[in-house]
XYZ file of C-alpha atoms in Angstrom:
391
model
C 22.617 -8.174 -19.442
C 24.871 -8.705 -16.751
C 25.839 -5.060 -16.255
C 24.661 -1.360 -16.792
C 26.570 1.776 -17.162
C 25.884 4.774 -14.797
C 26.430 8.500 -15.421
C 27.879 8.699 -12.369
C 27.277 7.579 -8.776
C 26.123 9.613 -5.858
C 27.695 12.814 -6.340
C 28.828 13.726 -10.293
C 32.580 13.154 -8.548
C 31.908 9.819 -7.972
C 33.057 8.105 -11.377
C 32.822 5.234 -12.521
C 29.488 4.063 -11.729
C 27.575 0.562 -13.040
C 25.439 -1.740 -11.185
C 26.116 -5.649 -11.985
C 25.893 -9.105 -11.470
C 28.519 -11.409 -10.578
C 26.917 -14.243 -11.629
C 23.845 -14.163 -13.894
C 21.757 -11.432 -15.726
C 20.462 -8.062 -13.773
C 16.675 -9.298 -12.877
C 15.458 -5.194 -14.682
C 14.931 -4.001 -17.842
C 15.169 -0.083 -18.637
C 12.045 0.507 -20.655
C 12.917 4.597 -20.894
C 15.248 6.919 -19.564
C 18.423 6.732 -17.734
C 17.895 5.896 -14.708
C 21.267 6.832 -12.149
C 22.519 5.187 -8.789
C 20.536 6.820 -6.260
C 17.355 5.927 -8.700
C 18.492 2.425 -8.718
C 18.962 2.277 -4.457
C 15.433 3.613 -4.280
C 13.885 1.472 -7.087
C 15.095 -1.777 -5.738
C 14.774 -0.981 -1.916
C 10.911 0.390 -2.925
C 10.642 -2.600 -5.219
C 10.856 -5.098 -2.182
C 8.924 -3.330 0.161
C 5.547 -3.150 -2.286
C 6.269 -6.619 -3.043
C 6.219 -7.720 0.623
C 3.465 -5.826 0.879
C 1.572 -7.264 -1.266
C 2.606 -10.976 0.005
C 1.590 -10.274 3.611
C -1.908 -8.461 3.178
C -3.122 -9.809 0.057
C -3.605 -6.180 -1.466
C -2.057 -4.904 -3.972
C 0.801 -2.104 -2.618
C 2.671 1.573 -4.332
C 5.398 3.313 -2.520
C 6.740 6.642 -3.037
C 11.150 6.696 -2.336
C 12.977 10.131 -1.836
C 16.808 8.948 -0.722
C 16.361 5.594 -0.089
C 13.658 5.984 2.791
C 9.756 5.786 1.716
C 8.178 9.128 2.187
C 5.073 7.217 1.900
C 3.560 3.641 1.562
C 0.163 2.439 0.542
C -2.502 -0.504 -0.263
C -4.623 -0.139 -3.033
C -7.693 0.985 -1.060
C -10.491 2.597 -2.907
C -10.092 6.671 -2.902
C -12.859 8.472 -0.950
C -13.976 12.038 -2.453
C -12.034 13.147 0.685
C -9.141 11.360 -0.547
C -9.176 12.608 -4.199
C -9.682 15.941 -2.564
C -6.647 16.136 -0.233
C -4.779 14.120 -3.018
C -5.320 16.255 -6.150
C -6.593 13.460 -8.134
C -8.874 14.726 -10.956
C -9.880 11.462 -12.626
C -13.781 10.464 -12.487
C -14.620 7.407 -11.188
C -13.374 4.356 -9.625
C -9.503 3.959 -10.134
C -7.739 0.723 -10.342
C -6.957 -0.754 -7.112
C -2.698 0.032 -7.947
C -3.758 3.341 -9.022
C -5.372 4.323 -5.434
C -2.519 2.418 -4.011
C 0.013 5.235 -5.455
C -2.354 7.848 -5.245
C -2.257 6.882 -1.210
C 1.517 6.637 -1.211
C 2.131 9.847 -3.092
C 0.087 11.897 -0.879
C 0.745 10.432 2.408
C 3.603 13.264 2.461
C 3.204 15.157 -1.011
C 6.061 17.624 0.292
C 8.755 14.810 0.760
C 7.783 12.846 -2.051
C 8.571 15.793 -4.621
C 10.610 14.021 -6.976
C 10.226 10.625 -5.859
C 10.848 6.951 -7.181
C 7.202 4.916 -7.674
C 7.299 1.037 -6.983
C 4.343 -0.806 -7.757
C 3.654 -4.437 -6.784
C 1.551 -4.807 -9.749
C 1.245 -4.065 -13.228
C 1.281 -0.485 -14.120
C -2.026 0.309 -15.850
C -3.120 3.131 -17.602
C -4.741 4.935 -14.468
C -1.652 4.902 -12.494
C 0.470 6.264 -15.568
C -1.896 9.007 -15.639
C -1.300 9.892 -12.044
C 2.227 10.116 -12.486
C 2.214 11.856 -15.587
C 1.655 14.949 -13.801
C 3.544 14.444 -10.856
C 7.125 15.746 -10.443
C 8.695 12.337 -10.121
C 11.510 10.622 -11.045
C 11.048 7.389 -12.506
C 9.252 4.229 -11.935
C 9.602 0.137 -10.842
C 6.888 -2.240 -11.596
C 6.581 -5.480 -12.719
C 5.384 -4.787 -15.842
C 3.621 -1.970 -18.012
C 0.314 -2.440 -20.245
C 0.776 -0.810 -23.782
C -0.677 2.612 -23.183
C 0.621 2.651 -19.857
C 4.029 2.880 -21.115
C 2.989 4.822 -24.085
C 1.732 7.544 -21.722
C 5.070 7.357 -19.475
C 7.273 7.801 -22.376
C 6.086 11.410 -22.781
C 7.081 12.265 -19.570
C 9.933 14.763 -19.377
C 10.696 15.402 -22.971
C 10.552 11.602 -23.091
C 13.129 10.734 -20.694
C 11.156 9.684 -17.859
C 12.854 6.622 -16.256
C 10.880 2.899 -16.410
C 12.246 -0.002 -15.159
C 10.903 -3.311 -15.544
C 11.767 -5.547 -13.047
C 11.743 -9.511 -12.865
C 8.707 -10.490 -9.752
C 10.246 -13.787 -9.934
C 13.990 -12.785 -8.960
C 15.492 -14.225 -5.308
C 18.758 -12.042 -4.237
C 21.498 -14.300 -3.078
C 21.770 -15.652 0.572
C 24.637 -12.991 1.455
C 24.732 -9.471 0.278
C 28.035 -7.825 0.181
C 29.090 -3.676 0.307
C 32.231 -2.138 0.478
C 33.053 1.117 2.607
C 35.796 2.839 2.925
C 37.669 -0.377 0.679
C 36.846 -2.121 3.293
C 34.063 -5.172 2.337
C 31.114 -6.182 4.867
C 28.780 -8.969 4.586
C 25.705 -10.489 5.679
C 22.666 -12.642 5.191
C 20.112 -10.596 3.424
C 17.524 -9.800 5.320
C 14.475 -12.177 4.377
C 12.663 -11.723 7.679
C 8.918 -12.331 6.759
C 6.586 -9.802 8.513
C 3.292 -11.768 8.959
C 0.019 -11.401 11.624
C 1.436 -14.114 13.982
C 4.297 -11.396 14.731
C 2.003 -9.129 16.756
C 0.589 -11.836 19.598
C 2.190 -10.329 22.316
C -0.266 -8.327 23.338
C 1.670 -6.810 26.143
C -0.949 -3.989 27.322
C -4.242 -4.821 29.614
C -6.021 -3.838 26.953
C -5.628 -6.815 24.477
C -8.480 -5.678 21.545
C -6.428 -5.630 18.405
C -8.926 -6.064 15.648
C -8.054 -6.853 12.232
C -7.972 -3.546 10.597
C -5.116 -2.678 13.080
C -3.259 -5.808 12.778
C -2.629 -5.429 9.050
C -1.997 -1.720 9.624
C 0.862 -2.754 12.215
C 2.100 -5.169 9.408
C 2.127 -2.194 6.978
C 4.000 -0.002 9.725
C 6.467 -3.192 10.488
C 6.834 -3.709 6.760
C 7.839 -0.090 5.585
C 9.989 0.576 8.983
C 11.871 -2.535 7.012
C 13.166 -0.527 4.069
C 13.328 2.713 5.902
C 16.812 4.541 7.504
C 17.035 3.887 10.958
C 16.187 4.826 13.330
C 12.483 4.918 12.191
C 9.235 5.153 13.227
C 6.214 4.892 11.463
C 2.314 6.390 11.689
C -0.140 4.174 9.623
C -3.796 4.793 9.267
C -6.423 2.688 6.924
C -3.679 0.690 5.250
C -1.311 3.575 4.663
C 1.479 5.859 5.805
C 0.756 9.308 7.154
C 3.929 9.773 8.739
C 7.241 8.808 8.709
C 10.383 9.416 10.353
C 13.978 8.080 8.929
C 17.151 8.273 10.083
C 17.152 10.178 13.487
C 19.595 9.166 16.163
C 17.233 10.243 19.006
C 13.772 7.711 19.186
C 11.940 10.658 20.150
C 12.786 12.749 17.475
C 12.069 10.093 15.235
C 8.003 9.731 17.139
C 8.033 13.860 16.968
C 9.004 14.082 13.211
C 6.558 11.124 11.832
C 3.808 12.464 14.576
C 4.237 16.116 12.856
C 3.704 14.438 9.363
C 1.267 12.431 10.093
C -0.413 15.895 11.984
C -0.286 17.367 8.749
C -1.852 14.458 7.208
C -4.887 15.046 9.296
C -4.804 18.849 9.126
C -4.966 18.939 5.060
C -8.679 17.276 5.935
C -9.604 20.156 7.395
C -12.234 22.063 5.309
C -10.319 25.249 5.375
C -7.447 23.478 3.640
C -9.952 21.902 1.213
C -11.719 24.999 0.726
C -8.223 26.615 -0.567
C -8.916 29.160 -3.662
C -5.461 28.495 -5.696
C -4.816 30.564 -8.423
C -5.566 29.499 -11.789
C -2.361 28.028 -13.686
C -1.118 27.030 -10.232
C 1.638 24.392 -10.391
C 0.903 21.350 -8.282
C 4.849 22.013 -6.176
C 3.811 25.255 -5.785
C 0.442 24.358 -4.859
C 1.463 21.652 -2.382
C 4.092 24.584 -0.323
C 1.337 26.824 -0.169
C -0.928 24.200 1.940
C 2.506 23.356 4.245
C 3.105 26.702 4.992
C -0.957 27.160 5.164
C -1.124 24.686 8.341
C 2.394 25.142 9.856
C 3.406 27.998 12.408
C 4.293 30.063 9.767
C 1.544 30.266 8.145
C 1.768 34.531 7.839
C 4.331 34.043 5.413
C 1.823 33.040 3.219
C -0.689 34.848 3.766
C 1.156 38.679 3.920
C 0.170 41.274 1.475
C 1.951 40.703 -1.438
C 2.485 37.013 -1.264
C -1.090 35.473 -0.865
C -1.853 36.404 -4.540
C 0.961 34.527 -5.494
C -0.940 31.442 -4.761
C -4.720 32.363 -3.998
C -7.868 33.373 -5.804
C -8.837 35.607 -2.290
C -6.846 35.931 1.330
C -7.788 32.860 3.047
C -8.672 32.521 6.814
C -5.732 31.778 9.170
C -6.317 28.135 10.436
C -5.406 29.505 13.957
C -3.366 27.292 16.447
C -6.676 26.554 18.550
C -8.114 25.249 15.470
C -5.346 22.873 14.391
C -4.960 21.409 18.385
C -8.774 20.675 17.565
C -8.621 18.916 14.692
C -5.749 16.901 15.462
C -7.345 15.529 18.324
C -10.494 14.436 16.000
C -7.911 11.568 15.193
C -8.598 8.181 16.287
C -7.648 4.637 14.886
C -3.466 5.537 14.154
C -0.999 2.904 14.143
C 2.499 3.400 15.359
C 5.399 1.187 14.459
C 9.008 1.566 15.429
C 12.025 -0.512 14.262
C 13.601 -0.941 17.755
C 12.554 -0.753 21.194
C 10.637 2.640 23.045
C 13.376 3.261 25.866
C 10.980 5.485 27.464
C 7.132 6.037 27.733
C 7.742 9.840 26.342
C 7.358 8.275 22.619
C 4.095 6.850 23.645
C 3.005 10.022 25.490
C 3.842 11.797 21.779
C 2.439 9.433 19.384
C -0.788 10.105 21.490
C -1.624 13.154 20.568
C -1.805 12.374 17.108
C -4.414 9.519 17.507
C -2.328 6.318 18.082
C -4.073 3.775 20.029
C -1.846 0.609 18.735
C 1.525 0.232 18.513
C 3.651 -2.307 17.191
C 7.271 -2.282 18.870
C 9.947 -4.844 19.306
C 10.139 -4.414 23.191
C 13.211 -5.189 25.250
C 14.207 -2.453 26.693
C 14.745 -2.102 30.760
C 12.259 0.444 30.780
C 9.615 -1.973 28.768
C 7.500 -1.642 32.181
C 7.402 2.127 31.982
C 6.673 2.013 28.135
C 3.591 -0.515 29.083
C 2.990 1.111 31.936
C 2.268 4.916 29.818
C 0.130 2.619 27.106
C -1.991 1.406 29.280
C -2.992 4.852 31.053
C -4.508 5.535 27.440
C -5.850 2.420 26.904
C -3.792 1.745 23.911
C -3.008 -2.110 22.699
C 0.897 -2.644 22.372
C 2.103 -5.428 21.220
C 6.025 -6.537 21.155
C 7.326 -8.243 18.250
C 10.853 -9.077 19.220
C 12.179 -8.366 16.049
C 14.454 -5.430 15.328
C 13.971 -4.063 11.707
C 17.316 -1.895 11.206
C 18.047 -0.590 7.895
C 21.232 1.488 6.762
């Protein structure tokens, strides 16, 4: 099949709509559904960033796409009881290793990834289907699907879930090509392989970067890759916990993946995990009921009237005192960003959500502030000299 009919592209306006191959046969098949143009920009910009993933750590790797930027990104690390906890998963017992990876990715930042895209660097089993069966999601990429794996997927949404089989062999060509505005650019795709060796200069007096934090750099460098610039990215225990796309201020982008990755920490707290939900509770509803919970507003939830919309009994206010606690319980983040730190103020904010390595391409004039802020906290910093811009 060399090309495949859209409903329409972006916007219902924006008619006709196919994707297609100039030369050769598209590298997917559609297994279900109808999968649409946005679904196919997330699917195959998700699709490369599991599969890198995968190639650089060794692990297998899930990601979770909302509008072309990951809203989270994960290895296939065993699940702690913590994790099922904070991550709704029911099942008993051990899942597969790219079932915990999607798990991870999905609830990295279970607000954002509310309809999402699922990639999967390896083939979906029946655990993972399971896991999205009940999520609100989208549709799925993988390299392939086991028999009741699909089975189970193809009852999702009246049967039109979308699945997409995609070809772990296929090589893009050498130059990719878009036009905007009529107007046709061009450029070498960008093949850039994010390895270990990147991250030797070590640029901090402290120069400790053990192996743990390495590959978690690598997963920071990898996602920042596929995600909007500018970006930055928090990544603890071989997953996201925060990310921030497409912000034209660096320090927006530090404050907006540092609040996510906040929140991260804060749905760990046993008040959230002691939450009472209602019985019948749907898991949207159940997931804007814990961000309103731990965020500023959290008396809109809880006012007479509106608490028994989503809980058993009124819970306790997780007061601001609480939350500055917790938050500084966190130790061990990662923080990547996909071009330089002009100023030590992004190091001074990804701080106070427990980074103590980052992973930054360096460069700027102020590099000697930037080091200068890292190494009042002790933090390793290391400068890869590679810029990861993605639009």
């Amino acid at each position: 099949m060399q090309e495949l009919s859209l409903k329409y592209g972006c916007n219902p306006n924006q008619k006709p709509s196919r994707i297609f191959m100039t030369e050769g046969e598209l590298p997917i098949r559609v297994l279900n559904g109808k999968p649409g143009y946005i679904n196919f920009l997330d699917a195959f910009n998700a699709w490369q960033l599991v599969r890198e993933l995968k190639e650089a750590t060794g692990w297998c790797a899930a990601a979770s796409f909302k509008h072309v930027s990951p809203a989270g990104a994960a290895l296939g690390y065993p699940l702690t009881q913590t994790d099922k906890a904070m991550y709704f998963v029911e099942a008993e017992g051990a899942l597969s290793p790219i079932a915990c990876a999607y798990a991870r990715a999905r609830g990295a930042d279970r607000l954002c990834s509310y309809g999402d895209w699922a990639a999967l660097s390896d083939i979906c089993d029946a655990d993972t289907a399971h896991l999205l069966a009940v999520e609100v999601s989208d549709g799925v990429i993988a390299p392939g699907y086991t028999e009741e794996a699909l089975n189970i997927l193809k009852t999702k949404r009246k049967g039109n879930y979308n699945v997409v089989e995609i070809d772990p062999d296929y090589v893009p060509k050498p130059l990719e090509q878009r036009d905007v505005f009529g107007i046709t650019f061009e450029q070498g795709h960008n093949d850039l392989k994010i390895t270990r060796e990147m991250l030797s200069n070590i640029v901090t007096e402290n120069k400790n970067l053990p192996d743990k934090a390495a590959l978690d750099m690598v997963v920071a460098l990898i996602t920042l890759k596929y995600t909007q610039s500018n970006s930055v990215c928090y990544v603890k225990n071989g997953q996201t916990i925060g990310v921030g796309a497409g912000q034209q201020s660096r320090i927006h982008c530090t404050r907006l993946a540092g609040n996510k990755a906040d929140n991260w920490f804060l749905r760990q707290h046993p008040k959230v995990l002691g939450l009472q939900f209602v019985e019948g509770i749907r898991r949207p509803d159940r997931d804007n009921a814990i961000d309103i919970y731990i965020s500023d507003e959290y008396e809109d939830i809880l006012a007479d009237g509106v608490w028994q919309q989503s809980f058993k009994s009124k819970p306790e206010p997780l007061t601001p005192a609480e939350k500055k606690n917790w938050i500084a319980q966190n130790r061990g983040v990662t923080v990547g960003s996909d071009a330089f730190f002009p100023f030590g103020d992004n190091v001074e904010r990804a701080r106070k959500s427990g980074v103590e390595f980052i992973a930054q391409p360096g460069g700027s004039i102020r590099d000697d502030h930037v080091i200068a802020t890292a190494n009042k906290y002790n933090m390793v910093m290391s400068f890869t000299g590679i810029r990861l811009f993605h639009h």
